[in-house]
Short mmCIF file of C-alpha atoms and ligand atoms in Angstrom, two decimals:
data_model
loop_
_atom_site.label_atom_id
_atom_site.label_comp_id
_atom_site.label_asym_id
_atom_site.label_seq_id
_atom_site.Cartn_x
_atom_site.Cartn_y
_atom_site.Cartn_z
CA SER A 29 -44.76 47.50 -30.97
CA LYS A 30 -46.47 47.83 -34.35
CA VAL A 31 -46.43 46.16 -37.74
CA GLY A 32 -47.81 46.01 -41.04
CA ILE A 33 -48.18 43.16 -43.56
CA ILE A 34 -48.33 43.79 -47.36
CA GLY A 35 -49.24 40.56 -49.44
CA VAL A 36 -47.66 40.97 -53.20
CA PRO A 37 -49.28 38.54 -55.21
CA PHE A 38 -46.48 38.80 -58.22
CA ASP A 39 -45.31 36.17 -60.42
CA LYS A 40 -44.10 38.38 -63.42
CA GLY A 41 -40.70 38.73 -62.48
CA GLN A 42 -39.77 35.09 -63.40
CA ARG A 43 -41.41 32.25 -65.52
CA LYS A 44 -42.96 29.69 -63.11
CA ALA A 45 -46.61 29.96 -61.82
CA GLY A 46 -47.35 29.41 -58.35
CA VAL A 47 -45.02 31.89 -56.61
CA GLY A 48 -47.98 34.67 -56.48
CA GLU A 49 -50.13 32.28 -54.50
CA ALA A 50 -47.50 32.44 -51.53
CA PRO A 51 -48.73 35.51 -49.53
CA ASP A 52 -51.96 34.17 -48.92
CA ILE A 53 -50.93 30.57 -48.33
CA ILE A 54 -48.47 32.14 -45.67
CA ARG A 55 -51.29 33.96 -44.09
CA SER A 56 -53.39 31.16 -43.89
CA ALA A 57 -50.55 29.12 -41.96
CA GLY A 58 -51.42 31.34 -39.10
CA LEU A 59 -48.96 34.30 -39.74
CA VAL A 60 -51.00 36.89 -38.03
CA ASN A 61 -51.64 34.70 -34.87
CA GLU A 62 -47.92 33.94 -34.30
CA LEU A 63 -46.94 37.66 -34.66
CA GLN A 64 -49.44 38.48 -32.16
CA GLY A 65 -48.26 35.72 -29.88
CA LEU A 66 -45.14 37.87 -29.59
CA GLY A 67 -47.31 40.64 -28.50
CA LEU A 68 -47.39 42.86 -31.54
CA ASN A 69 -50.10 45.11 -32.70
CA VAL A 70 -50.46 43.65 -36.32
CA HIS A 71 -52.58 45.19 -39.40
CA ASP A 72 -52.96 43.39 -42.53
CA TYR A 73 -53.03 45.68 -45.51
CA GLY A 74 -53.92 43.12 -47.96
CA ASN A 75 -52.50 42.45 -51.06
CA VAL A 76 -51.35 44.95 -53.60
CA GLN A 77 -53.42 45.27 -56.59
CA TYR A 78 -52.19 47.14 -59.67
CA GLU A 79 -53.45 47.66 -63.34
CA THR A 80 -50.88 46.75 -65.77
CA ALA A 81 -49.60 48.47 -69.01
CA SER A 82 -47.56 47.25 -71.69
CA ILE A 83 -43.91 48.57 -71.97
CA ASN A 84 -41.50 47.31 -74.69
CA VAL A 85 -37.87 47.34 -73.56
CA ASP A 86 -35.02 44.68 -74.46
CA ASN A 87 -35.15 41.67 -72.53
CA MET A 88 -37.35 42.70 -69.75
CA PRO A 89 -40.76 41.26 -71.27
CA ASN A 90 -42.91 41.82 -68.39
CA LEU A 91 -41.38 45.43 -67.37
CA GLY A 92 -45.23 46.92 -67.52
CA ASP A 93 -46.36 44.67 -64.78
CA VAL A 94 -43.06 44.86 -62.70
CA ALA A 95 -43.38 48.73 -63.02
CA ALA A 96 -46.82 49.33 -62.04
CA CYS A 97 -47.09 46.74 -58.91
CA THR A 98 -43.88 47.96 -57.65
CA GLN A 99 -44.93 51.31 -57.68
CA LYS A 100 -47.96 50.30 -55.87
CA LEU A 101 -46.14 48.45 -53.26
CA SER A 102 -43.79 51.43 -52.71
CA GLU A 103 -46.79 53.28 -51.61
CA MET A 104 -48.15 50.95 -49.67
CA VAL A 105 -44.70 50.43 -47.70
CA GLN A 106 -44.60 54.08 -47.15
CA GLN A 107 -48.05 54.23 -45.68
CA SER A 108 -47.18 51.46 -43.37
CA LEU A 109 -43.93 53.06 -42.07
CA ARG A 110 -45.69 56.31 -41.61
CA ASP A 111 -48.17 54.12 -39.65
CA GLY A 112 -45.60 53.75 -37.10
CA ARG A 113 -45.53 50.00 -38.18
CA ARG A 114 -42.39 47.98 -39.10
CA VAL A 115 -43.26 46.22 -42.42
CA LEU A 116 -43.53 42.79 -43.60
CA THR A 117 -43.88 42.31 -47.53
CA ILE A 118 -44.82 38.71 -48.50
CA GLY A 119 -43.87 38.00 -52.32
CA GLY A 120 -44.29 37.17 -54.96
CA ASP A 121 -41.02 37.10 -56.77
CA HIS A 122 -37.85 38.91 -55.88
CA SER A 123 -38.42 41.77 -58.47
CA ILE A 124 -40.89 43.26 -55.82
CA GLY A 125 -37.90 44.16 -53.75
CA ILE A 126 -37.75 47.22 -56.08
CA GLY A 127 -40.94 48.57 -54.51
CA SER A 128 -40.77 47.50 -50.79
CA ILE A 129 -37.03 49.02 -50.96
CA ASP A 130 -37.83 52.46 -52.67
CA GLY A 131 -40.98 52.91 -50.43
CA HIS A 132 -38.66 52.59 -47.10
CA VAL A 133 -35.98 55.00 -48.52
CA LYS A 134 -38.67 57.27 -49.58
CA VAL A 135 -39.54 57.24 -45.61
CA ASP A 136 -36.29 56.70 -43.96
CA LYS A 137 -33.43 57.82 -46.34
CA ASP A 138 -30.58 56.51 -44.43
CA VAL A 139 -31.30 52.63 -45.17
CA ALA A 140 -28.85 49.67 -45.11
CA ILE A 141 -29.82 46.43 -47.16
CA LEU A 142 -28.97 43.03 -46.31
CA TRP A 143 -29.93 40.69 -49.30
CA ILE A 144 -30.07 37.17 -48.29
CA ASP A 145 -30.18 35.15 -51.01
CA ALA A 146 -28.17 32.45 -53.54
CA HIS A 147 -28.17 34.64 -56.18
CA ALA A 148 -26.90 38.28 -56.35
CA ASP A 149 -30.00 39.61 -58.59
CA LEU A 150 -27.42 42.29 -59.84
CA ASN A 151 -28.33 41.73 -63.96
CA THR A 152 -29.16 44.22 -66.11
CA ASN A 153 -31.49 44.03 -69.28
CA LYS A 154 -27.95 43.88 -70.89
CA THR A 155 -26.31 41.18 -68.98
CA SER A 156 -29.16 38.75 -67.96
CA GLU A 157 -29.35 35.64 -69.59
CA SER A 158 -32.73 34.65 -68.49
CA GLY A 159 -34.50 38.05 -68.99
CA ASN A 160 -36.26 37.70 -65.85
CA VAL A 161 -36.51 40.81 -63.76
CA HIS A 162 -36.15 38.95 -60.33
CA GLY A 163 -32.72 38.60 -61.21
CA MET A 164 -32.24 42.17 -61.79
CA PRO A 165 -33.90 44.40 -58.66
CA VAL A 166 -30.62 45.17 -56.86
CA ALA A 167 -29.03 46.80 -60.16
CA LEU A 168 -32.11 48.75 -60.75
CA LEU A 169 -31.90 50.25 -57.22
CA ALA A 170 -28.42 51.31 -56.95
CA SER A 171 -27.34 54.77 -58.16
CA GLU A 172 -23.75 53.65 -59.04
CA LEU A 173 -25.45 51.42 -61.77
CA ALA A 174 -27.61 54.10 -63.21
CA ASP A 175 -25.69 54.51 -66.18
CA TYR A 176 -25.75 50.96 -67.02
CA TRP A 177 -29.48 51.03 -67.88
CA PRO A 178 -31.44 52.19 -70.73
CA TYR A 179 -34.42 54.76 -70.09
CA LEU A 180 -37.10 52.47 -68.87
CA PRO A 181 -40.44 53.94 -69.41
CA GLY A 182 -42.98 53.29 -66.47
CA MET A 183 -40.27 53.45 -64.14
CA ASP A 184 -39.87 57.35 -63.31
CA TRP A 185 -41.32 57.10 -60.00
CA GLN A 186 -38.20 55.39 -59.17
CA GLN A 187 -35.17 56.83 -59.01
CA PRO A 188 -32.18 54.65 -58.29
CA ILE A 189 -31.43 56.03 -54.67
CA VAL A 190 -29.86 53.54 -52.72
CA SER A 191 -25.97 53.44 -52.87
CA ILE A 192 -24.27 50.10 -53.68
CA ARG A 193 -22.32 50.71 -50.42
CA ASN A 194 -25.15 50.27 -48.56
CA VAL A 195 -26.20 46.74 -49.63
CA GLY A 196 -24.71 43.65 -48.24
CA TYR A 197 -25.03 39.98 -49.59
CA ILE A 198 -25.45 36.94 -47.03
CA GLY A 199 -25.90 33.27 -48.59
CA LEU A 200 -24.52 33.75 -52.52
CA ARG A 201 -23.26 30.71 -54.68
CA SER A 202 -24.84 31.11 -57.90
CA VAL A 203 -23.54 34.27 -58.95
CA ASP A 204 -23.67 35.10 -62.92
CA ARG A 205 -20.27 36.26 -64.41
CA TYR A 206 -21.06 40.08 -65.08
CA GLU A 207 -22.65 39.92 -61.72
CA ARG A 208 -19.15 39.12 -60.09
CA LEU A 209 -17.50 41.49 -62.32
CA VAL A 210 -19.94 44.59 -60.75
CA ILE A 211 -19.47 43.10 -57.25
CA GLU A 212 -15.46 43.16 -57.62
CA LYS A 213 -15.57 46.68 -59.51
CA PHE A 214 -17.33 48.11 -56.83
CA GLY A 215 -16.31 46.22 -53.87
CA ILE A 216 -19.76 45.29 -52.85
CA THR A 217 -20.25 43.87 -49.57
CA ALA A 218 -20.70 40.12 -50.30
CA PHE A 219 -20.67 37.11 -47.96
CA GLY A 220 -21.07 33.80 -49.83
CA MET A 221 -21.57 30.28 -48.46
CA GLU A 222 -17.60 30.02 -48.36
CA ASP A 223 -17.64 32.82 -45.92
CA VAL A 224 -20.74 31.15 -43.71
CA GLU A 225 -18.24 28.30 -43.66
CA ARG A 226 -15.25 30.14 -42.81
CA PHE A 227 -16.27 32.51 -40.06
CA GLY A 228 -19.78 31.17 -38.98
CA ILE A 229 -23.00 33.06 -39.42
CA HIS A 230 -22.60 35.38 -36.41
CA GLU A 231 -19.44 36.81 -37.25
CA VAL A 232 -20.62 37.12 -40.88
CA VAL A 233 -23.95 38.97 -39.98
CA ASN A 234 -21.58 41.41 -37.68
CA MET A 235 -19.02 41.76 -40.58
CA ALA A 236 -21.74 42.70 -43.02
CA LEU A 237 -23.40 45.17 -40.47
CA ARG A 238 -20.01 46.85 -39.73
CA LYS A 239 -19.53 47.43 -43.53
CA ILE A 240 -23.06 48.73 -44.50
CA ASP A 241 -24.07 50.56 -41.26
CA PRO A 242 -20.82 51.36 -39.65
CA ASP A 243 -22.20 53.96 -37.31
CA ASN A 244 -24.97 51.52 -36.21
CA ASN A 245 -27.74 54.14 -37.17
CA ARG A 246 -29.26 53.16 -40.18
CA SER A 247 -32.73 51.90 -40.65
CA LEU A 248 -32.39 48.12 -41.73
CA HIS A 249 -34.11 46.33 -44.50
CA VAL A 250 -33.85 42.43 -45.18
CA SER A 251 -34.83 41.36 -48.58
CA PHE A 252 -34.80 37.56 -47.81
CA ASP A 253 -34.89 35.17 -50.61
CA ILE A 254 -35.94 31.70 -49.38
CA ASP A 255 -33.69 30.04 -51.97
CA SER A 256 -31.05 31.53 -49.53
CA LEU A 257 -31.84 28.62 -47.49
CA ASP A 258 -30.68 24.90 -48.40
CA PRO A 259 -33.35 23.37 -50.65
CA LEU A 260 -33.60 20.45 -48.12
CA GLU A 261 -34.91 23.06 -45.62
CA ALA A 262 -36.96 25.06 -48.24
CA PRO A 263 -37.59 22.85 -51.47
CA SER A 264 -40.53 24.73 -52.76
CA THR A 265 -38.87 27.70 -54.73
CA GLY A 266 -38.33 28.48 -58.22
CA THR A 267 -34.55 28.53 -58.64
CA PRO A 268 -33.04 26.32 -55.80
CA VAL A 269 -29.48 25.84 -55.38
CA ARG A 270 -27.99 23.27 -53.32
CA GLY A 271 -25.51 24.24 -50.48
CA GLY A 272 -27.11 26.86 -48.61
CA LEU A 273 -28.08 28.46 -45.40
CA SER A 274 -29.65 25.85 -42.87
CA LEU A 275 -32.75 27.11 -41.23
CA ARG A 276 -30.73 27.44 -38.08
CA GLU A 277 -28.49 29.83 -39.74
CA GLY A 278 -31.47 31.72 -41.38
CA ILE A 279 -32.75 32.24 -37.84
CA HIS A 280 -29.63 33.22 -36.33
CA LEU A 281 -29.27 36.02 -38.60
CA MET A 282 -32.88 37.22 -38.20
CA GLU A 283 -32.49 37.31 -34.46
CA ASP A 284 -29.03 39.14 -34.76
CA LEU A 285 -30.73 42.02 -36.99
CA TYR A 286 -34.02 41.75 -34.80
CA ARG A 287 -31.85 42.73 -31.77
CA THR A 288 -30.18 45.95 -33.27
CA ASN A 289 -33.89 47.47 -32.94
CA ARG A 290 -33.56 48.70 -36.48
CA LEU A 291 -35.03 45.97 -38.56
CA ASN A 292 -37.81 48.17 -40.21
CA ALA A 293 -38.69 46.20 -43.02
CA LEU A 294 -38.52 42.50 -43.97
CA ASP A 295 -39.20 41.11 -47.57
CA LEU A 296 -39.98 37.37 -47.90
CA VAL A 297 -39.99 36.13 -51.22
CA GLU A 298 -39.95 33.42 -53.66
CA VAL A 299 -41.88 30.74 -51.94
CA ASN A 300 -43.69 28.72 -54.33
CA PRO A 301 -46.51 26.51 -53.25
CA ARG A 302 -46.74 24.91 -56.52
CA ILE A 303 -43.48 23.33 -56.51
CA GLY A 304 -42.93 20.19 -54.92
CA ASP A 305 -45.51 17.94 -53.13
CA LYS A 306 -47.82 18.89 -50.05
CA LYS A 307 -44.99 17.96 -47.50
CA SER A 308 -42.17 20.24 -49.16
CA VAL A 309 -44.66 23.28 -49.40
CA ASP A 310 -45.63 22.81 -45.86
CA PHE A 311 -42.06 22.57 -44.88
CA THR A 312 -41.15 25.72 -46.95
CA VAL A 313 -43.96 27.64 -45.80
CA GLU A 314 -43.15 26.49 -42.07
CA ALA A 315 -39.40 27.83 -42.55
CA ALA A 316 -40.73 31.16 -43.86
CA ILE A 317 -42.62 31.84 -40.93
CA HIS A 318 -39.57 30.70 -38.51
CA ILE A 319 -37.51 33.48 -40.33
CA ILE A 320 -40.58 35.66 -40.55
CA GLN A 321 -40.95 35.33 -36.37
CA ALA A 322 -37.23 35.56 -35.56
CA GLY A 323 -37.28 38.91 -37.53
CA PHE A 324 -40.00 39.99 -35.29
CA GLY A 325 -38.82 39.05 -31.86
CA TYR A 326 -39.31 35.37 -31.29
CA SER A 327 -36.72 34.24 -29.17
CA ARG A 328 -35.74 30.35 -29.00
CA ARG A 329 -34.96 31.19 -25.30
CA GLY A 330 -38.53 31.63 -24.68
CA LEU A 331 -40.49 34.93 -24.67
CA LYS A 332 -40.43 37.19 -21.59
CA VAL A 333 -43.29 37.26 -19.44
CA PRO A 334 -45.10 40.72 -19.94
CA GLU A 335 -44.22 43.18 -17.27
CA GLY A 336 -46.79 43.15 -14.39
CA ILE A 337 -47.71 39.55 -14.79
CA THR A 338 -44.96 37.84 -12.44
CA ASP A 339 -44.34 37.97 -8.75
C1 DIR B 420 -29.96 34.14 -62.59
C2 DIR B 420 -30.95 33.68 -61.37
N1 DIR B 420 -29.00 35.14 -61.94
C3 DIR B 420 -31.02 35.40 -63.14
N2 DIR B 420 -31.38 34.66 -60.55
C4 DIR B 420 -32.43 34.55 -59.40
O1 DIR B 420 -31.97 34.84 -64.21
O2 DIR B 420 -30.68 36.27 -63.49
N3 DIR B 420 -32.76 35.15 -58.65
N4 DIR B 420 -32.70 33.04 -59.84
O3 DIR B 420 -33.51 34.93 -57.68
MN1 MN B 421 -33.69 36.80 -55.17
MN1 MN B 422 -32.56 33.56 -55.28
MN1 MN B 423 -25.38 36.30 -33.63
#
């Protein structure tokens, strides 16, 4: 089967330099080789390039960059899916989820999204205390929340076409007041760390899928924020929160989703190679690669011998 890789060296959805360097660092850690080792036909579409425009909207200082970059990313994701390639999008900060999900939905229409994150990324420019767009992508994508936004110049290409009923969170443990209000008001499928403790990751994944993909027929999109993992396992990230998923839980979740045969897009975001010492960075990059591999068919039971080679 075929996979497309898209790098998004974008860091303007938050304030810490470095997260834009992750795509090339994850590539040079051997990503393409690892995926080819799974028997995949891999094409690297390279990094998103965009021209910036300046846009003035309250409490969204870099909206011009976000708008331009995510529009280009959406087009590249559509290209990859139309080429018959499942997409791996490597960020960059989580604002790029706007573009990758928009691209997926423009090709597949019926998409269910798993947002794996310590945070809900559900702020609007009015509720955000940080002004960081990486804390807003889910609210920008959700049709039910369209009325909570002012007109956003530069974003006309992106209609909020995802129903919030098709979004499920796993890993939450740092949710802002207004985000909690929205989750409760709309009954959003949200499994926090206490649910992972209570039910175990296997059951949490199944419960999330039953809610957002009840007929087992949607194209699945995983937007994986590396800060969903515990900082002991993935320290090099901009907004770490203690008490997160173990790498094992992250891998288990990805293995389960791979087995649906409908995991068509994976975002891996918020690795910041300028945070922490070399050991922390290597460790975080390694964790990211384990997550990616599990999402594309690596099995801890070992791989199968290709047909026709045994006997
Ligand atoms: C916070 C932090 N809720 C904000 N969000 C982060 O800035 O809106 N998302 N770090 O990954
Ligand atoms: Mn996030
Ligand atoms: Mn996060
Ligand atoms: Mn399982």
